[in-house]
Coordinates of N, CA and C in Angstrom, one line a residue:
M1 N 16.2 6.2 11.1 CA 14.8 6.4 10.5 C 14.7 7.3 9.5
V2 N 13.8 7.0 8.5 CA 13.8 8.3 7.0 C 12.2 8.2 7.4
S3 N 11.7 9.4 7.4 CA 10.2 10.0 7.2 C 10.1 10.8 5.9
L4 N 9.0 10.5 5.7 CA 8.2 11.6 4.4 C 6.9 12.1 4.5
A5 N 7.0 13.3 4.6 CA 5.3 14.1 4.9 C 4.8 14.2 3.7
F6 N 3.6 14.3 3.0 CA 2.8 14.9 2.1 C 1.8 15.6 2.9
S7 N 1.5 17.1 1.9 CA 0.7 17.7 2.9 C -0.3 18.5 1.6
G8 N -1.9 18.6 1.7 CA -2.0 19.3 1.0 C -4.0 19.0 0.8
A9 N -4.3 19.9 0.3 CA -6.1 19.9 0.6 C -6.4 18.8 -0.2
Q10 N -5.5 18.4 -1.3 CA -6.5 17.3 -2.5 C -5.5 16.3 -2.4
I11 N -4.9 16.0 -1.1 CA -4.0 14.6 -1.2 C -5.1 13.7 -0.6
Q12 N -5.3 12.1 -1.0 CA -5.7 11.4 -0.9 C -4.8 10.1 -0.5
C13 N -5.2 9.5 0.1 CA -4.2 8.0 0.5 C -4.9 6.7 0.8
A14 N -4.3 5.6 0.7 CA -5.5 4.8 1.2 C -3.9 3.3 1.4
S15 N -3.9 2.5 2.3 CA -2.9 1.4 2.7 C -3.3 0.3 3.1
V16 N -2.5 -0.9 2.7 CA -2.6 -2.1 2.9 C -1.8 -2.7 3.6
L17 N -1.6 -4.3 4.7 CA -0.6 -4.7 5.2 C -0.8 -6.1 4.4
L18 N 0.3 -6.7 4.0 CA 0.5 -8.2 3.8 C 1.0 -8.2 4.5
D19 N 0.6 -9.2 5.9 CA 1.4 -9.8 6.9 C 2.0 -10.9 6.3
Q20 N 2.3 -11.8 7.6 CA 3.0 -13.1 7.5 C 2.1 -14.2 7.1
D21 N 0.3 -13.8 7.0 CA 0.0 -14.7 6.2 C -0.4 -14.8 5.4
V22 N 0.0 -14.1 4.3 CA 0.1 -13.4 3.6 C 1.8 -14.4 2.8
T23 N 1.3 -15.3 2.0 CA 1.9 -16.0 1.5 C 2.0 -17.0 0.0
D24 N 1.0 -16.2 -0.6 CA 0.8 -16.6 -2.0 C 0.2 -15.7 -2.9
E25 N 0.3 -15.9 -3.8 CA -0.6 -14.8 -5.4 C -1.9 -14.6 -4.9
K26 N -2.4 -15.5 -4.5 CA -4.0 -15.1 -4.1 C -3.8 -14.4 -3.2
L27 N -3.6 -14.6 -1.9 CA -3.7 -13.9 -1.1 C -3.0 -12.4 -1.1
A28 N -2.0 -12.3 -1.9 CA -1.7 -11.0 -2.0 C -2.7 -10.4 -3.1
E29 N -2.8 -11.0 -3.9 CA -4.0 -10.8 -5.1 C -5.6 -9.7 -4.4
A30 N -5.5 -10.5 -3.1 CA -7.0 -9.8 -2.1 C -6.5 -8.3 -1.6
A31 N -5.6 -8.3 -0.8 CA -5.0 -7.5 -0.5 C -4.9 -6.0 -1.6
M32 N -5.0 -6.2 -2.8 CA -4.6 -5.5 -3.7 C -5.9 -5.0 -4.2
R33 N -6.4 -6.2 -4.2 CA -8.2 -5.7 -4.6 C -8.7 -4.5 -3.4
R34 N -8.2 -4.7 -2.1 CA -8.9 -3.8 -1.0 C -8.3 -2.8 -0.9
L35 N -6.9 -2.3 -1.7 CA -6.5 -1.1 -2.0 C -6.8 -0.5 -3.7
K36 N -7.2 -1.4 -4.4 CA -8.1 -1.1 -5.5 C -9.4 -0.7 -5.1
A37 N -10.5 -1.0 -4.6 CA -11.4 -0.5 -3.6 C -11.5 1.1 -3.2
A38 N -10.4 1.4 -2.9 CA -10.8 2.7 -2.2 C -10.8 3.7 -3.3
N39 N -10.8 3.2 -4.7 CA -11.2 4.2 -5.7 C -10.5 5.8 -6.0
L40 N -9.0 5.3 -5.5 CA -8.0 6.7 -6.2 C -7.7 6.4 -7.4
P41 N -7.5 7.5 -8.0 CA -7.5 7.5 -9.4 C -6.0 7.4 -9.8
E42 N -5.5 6.3 -10.8 CA -4.4 6.4 -11.2 C -3.4 7.6 -11.4
R43 N -3.8 8.7 -12.1 CA -3.2 9.6 -12.9 C -2.8 10.4 -11.9
H44 N -1.4 11.2 -12.0 CA -1.4 11.6 -10.3 C -1.1 11.0 -9.1
S45 N -1.0 9.8 -9.4 CA -0.7 8.9 -8.5 C 1.0 8.2 -8.2
L46 N 1.1 8.0 -6.8 CA 2.2 7.3 -6.8 C 2.0 6.3 -5.5
A47 N 2.9 5.1 -5.6 CA 3.1 4.1 -4.1 C 3.9 4.1 -4.1
F48 N 4.1 3.4 -2.4 CA 5.4 3.3 -1.9 C 5.1 1.7 -1.2
M49 N 5.7 0.8 -1.5 CA 5.8 -0.6 -0.9 C 7.2 -0.6 0.3
F50 N 7.1 -1.0 1.5 CA 8.1 -0.9 2.4 C 8.0 -2.5 3.1
A51 N 8.9 -3.2 2.6 CA 9.2 -5.0 3.0 C 9.9 -5.3 3.6
C52 N 9.6 -6.2 4.9 CA 10.4 -6.9 5.3 C 11.5 -8.1 4.7
V53 N 12.9 -7.4 4.8 CA 14.0 -8.1 4.4 C 13.7 -9.8 4.4
G54 N 12.8 -10.5 5.4 CA 12.6 -11.7 5.3 C 11.1 -12.5 4.5
R55 N 10.9 -11.3 3.4 CA 9.8 -11.7 2.4 C 11.1 -11.2 1.0
G56 N 9.8 -11.8 -0.4 CA 10.3 -11.9 -1.0 C 10.7 -13.3 -2.1
R57 N 11.6 -13.6 -2.6 CA 11.7 -14.9 -3.0 C 11.2 -15.9 -2.3
Q58 N 12.2 -16.2 -1.3 CA 12.0 -17.5 -0.3 C 10.7 -17.4 0.3
H59 N 9.7 -15.8 0.6 CA 8.9 -16.2 1.2 C 7.6 -16.8 0.3
Y60 N 7.7 -16.4 -1.2 CA 6.7 -16.6 -2.3 C 7.0 -18.1 -2.6
Q61 N 8.0 -19.1 -2.2 CA 8.1 -20.1 -3.0 C 8.9 -20.1 -4.2
N62 N 9.6 -19.3 -3.9 CA 10.6 -18.8 -4.9 C 10.5 -17.8 -6.5
K63 N 9.1 -17.1 -6.2 CA 8.4 -16.6 -7.3 C 9.1 -15.0 -6.8
A64 N 10.0 -14.6 -7.1 CA 11.0 -13.0 -7.0 C 9.7 -12.5 -7.8
N65 N 9.8 -10.9 -7.3 CA 8.9 -9.7 -7.4 C 7.1 -10.2 -7.2
L66 N 6.8 -11.1 -6.5 CA 5.2 -11.1 -6.7 C 4.8 -9.8 -6.4
E67 N 4.9 -9.5 -5.1 CA 4.0 -8.1 -4.7 C 3.9 -7.1 -5.4
A68 N 5.2 -7.4 -5.7 CA 5.4 -5.5 -7.2 C 4.9 -5.8 -8.4
D69 N 4.4 -7.2 -8.6 CA 4.4 -7.5 -9.9 C 2.6 -7.9 -9.8
T70 N 2.1 -8.1 -8.2 CA 0.5 -8.3 -8.3 C 0.4 -6.8 -8.0
F71 N 1.2 -5.9 -7.6 CA 0.3 -4.7 -7.8 C 0.8 -3.8 -8.9
R72 N 1.4 -3.8 -9.6 CA 1.4 -3.6 -11.2 C 0.5 -4.4 -12.1
K73 N 0.1 -5.3 -11.5 CA -1.2 -6.0 -12.0 C -2.6 -5.2 -12.0
F74 N -2.8 -4.3 -10.8 CA -3.9 -3.8 -10.4 C -3.6 -2.3 -10.9
F75 N -2.5 -2.0 -10.6 CA -2.4 -0.5 -11.1 C -1.3 -0.1 -11.9
P76 N -1.8 -0.5 -13.0 CA -0.5 -0.4 -14.1 C 0.1 1.0 -14.6
A77 N -0.3 1.8 -13.9 CA -0.1 3.5 -14.5 C 0.8 4.5 -13.5
V78 N 0.5 3.5 -11.9 CA 1.2 4.0 -10.9 C 2.4 3.8 -10.8
P79 N 4.1 4.6 -10.6 CA 5.0 4.2 -10.4 C 5.0 4.2 -8.9
L80 N 5.5 2.8 -8.5 CA 6.0 2.2 -7.4 C 7.2 2.5 -6.7
F81 N 7.6 3.1 -5.8 CA 8.9 2.9 -5.0 C 8.9 2.2 -4.1
G82 N 10.3 1.8 -3.5 CA 10.2 0.7 -2.1 C 11.3 0.9 -1.8
F83 N 11.3 0.1 -0.6 CA 12.5 -0.9 -0.3 C 12.5 -1.7 0.6
F84 N 13.2 -2.7 1.1 CA 13.3 -3.8 1.8 C 14.0 -3.4 3.3
G85 N 13.5 -3.6 4.4 CA 13.9 -2.9 5.5 C 13.3 -4.2 6.7
H86 N 14.2 -3.9 7.9 CA 14.0 -4.8 9.2 C 12.9 -3.9 10.1
G87 N 11.9 -4.1 10.3 CA 10.3 -3.8 10.8 C 10.0 -2.3 9.6
E88 N 8.5 -3.0 10.2 CA 7.9 -1.7 9.1 C 6.9 -1.3 9.7
I89 N 6.4 0.6 9.4 CA 5.3 1.2 10.1 C 4.6 1.2 9.1
G90 N 3.0 1.1 9.8 CA 1.9 1.4 8.7 C 0.8 0.7 9.2
C91 N -0.4 0.8 8.5 CA -1.8 0.7 9.2 C -2.6 0.3 7.7
D92 N -3.3 -0.4 8.2 CA -4.9 -1.0 7.0 C -5.1 0.3 7.0
R93 N -5.6 0.7 6.4 CA -6.4 2.1 5.6 C -7.7 1.7 4.8
I94 N -8.3 0.5 4.9 CA -8.9 0.2 3.6 C -10.1 0.7 3.4
V95 N -10.9 0.4 2.8 CA -12.5 0.7 2.4 C -13.0 -0.9 3.4
T96 N -14.1 -0.1 3.8 CA -14.6 -1.8 4.5 C -15.9 -2.1 3.6
G97 N -16.6 -3.2 3.9 CA -17.7 -3.5 3.1 C -19.0 -2.5 2.8
N98 N -19.0 -1.5 3.7 CA -19.7 -0.6 3.3 C -19.1 1.0 2.2
F99 N -17.9 0.6 1.9 CA -17.0 1.6 1.1 C -16.7 2.8 1.9
V100 N -16.6 3.0 3.2 CA -15.9 4.1 3.5 C -14.5 3.1 4.2
L101 N -13.5 4.4 4.3 CA -12.5 4.1 4.3 C -12.6 4.0 5.9
R102 N -11.8 3.2 6.6 CA -11.9 2.9 7.8 C -10.1 3.1 8.3
E103 N -10.1 4.7 9.3 CA -8.9 5.2 9.5 C -8.3 4.3 10.6
C104 N -7.1 4.5 10.6 CA -6.6 3.7 11.7 C -6.0 4.5 12.9
R105 N -7.1 4.6 13.6 CA -6.9 5.5 15.4 C -7.5 4.6 16.5
E106 N -7.8 3.7 16.2 CA -7.9 2.7 17.4 C -6.7 1.9 17.8
A107 N -7.3 1.6 19.3 CA -5.8 1.0 20.1 C -5.5 -0.2 19.4
K108 N -6.3 -1.0 18.8 CA -5.8 -2.2 18.2 C -4.8 -2.5 16.8
D109 N -4.8 -0.9 16.5 CA -4.4 -0.9 15.5 C -2.9 -0.5 15.7
N110 N -2.1 -1.5 15.7 CA -0.4 -1.2 16.0 C 0.0 -0.8 14.4
L111 N 1.0 0.3 14.7 CA 1.5 0.6 13.5 C 3.0 -0.1 13.1
L112 N 3.4 -0.2 14.3 CA 4.6 -1.3 14.2 C 4.7 -2.9 14.0
H113 N 5.6 -3.2 12.5 CA 5.0 -4.2 12.5 C 6.2 -5.4 12.0
T114 N 6.4 -6.6 11.9 CA 7.4 -7.2 11.7 C 7.1 -8.5 10.6
Y115 N 8.0 -8.8 9.6 CA 7.6 -9.9 8.5 C 6.3 -9.7 7.6
T116 N 6.5 -8.1 7.2 CA 5.1 -7.7 7.1 C 5.7 -6.4 5.5
T117 N 4.8 -6.4 4.6 CA 5.0 -5.4 3.8 C 3.5 -4.4 3.4
V118 N 4.2 -3.0 3.8 CA 3.3 -1.8 3.4 C 3.1 -1.4 2.1
V119 N 1.9 -1.3 1.8 CA 1.5 -0.5 0.6 C 0.7 0.2 0.6
L120 N 1.1 1.8 0.0 CA 0.6 2.6 0.4 C 0.2 3.8 -1.2
L121 N -1.1 3.5 -1.1 CA -1.1 4.4 -2.5 C -1.6 5.8 -2.1
L122 N -0.5 6.7 -2.7 CA -1.0 8.2 -2.4 C -1.4 8.7 -4.0
H123 N -2.3 9.9 -3.7 CA -3.0 10.5 -4.7 C -3.1 12.2 -4.8
F124 N -2.3 12.9 -5.8 CA -2.3 14.1 -5.6 C -3.3 15.1 -6.3
G125 N -4.2 14.4 -6.4 CA -5.3 15.2 -7.0 C -5.2 16.3 -8.2
S126 N -5.8 16.7 -9.0 CA -5.7 17.0 -10.0 C -5.5 18.6 -10.2
A127 N -4.3 19.0 -10.9 CA -3.4 19.8 -10.9 C -4.5 21.2 -11.5
K128 N -5.6 20.3 -12.6 CA -6.8 21.4 -12.7 C -7.5 22.4 -12.3
G129 N -7.6 21.3 -10.8 CA -8.3 22.2 -10.1 C -8.0 23.5 -9.4
N130 N -6.4 23.5 -9.2 CA -5.7 24.4 -8.4 C -5.5 25.6 -9.2
Q131 N -5.7 25.5 -10.3 CA -5.9 26.9 -11.1 C -6.6 28.1 -10.9
A132 N -5.7 29.1 -10.8 CA -6.8 30.3 -10.6 C -7.3 31.0 -11.7

């Protein structure tokens, strides 16, 4: 297992899950809209995409790079890093109907997934605010 940790007063993040029921571009776009609704600025941001090896071209009726291309449509200026793996760790930390982020601290929020893609958007804040 590999872990990354980011810490800082200005760091903000949001994440979405694309589970086994997300099987076409329309549903992938719906997930990216939820992520976009977090209203994190693209400047000073980056994203991670961790997908199950069972997803990809074969999962999307022979369409390659559908999830990454869909991400790029909504976040054209955000660098995207990721890989395919066996088993995914993450949660939906999304904007709800009243535009308040729901944290994944409830018992029903399982962090371990299969046949899923986890997309995390990470914003580092403005360097201008850190100047003394």
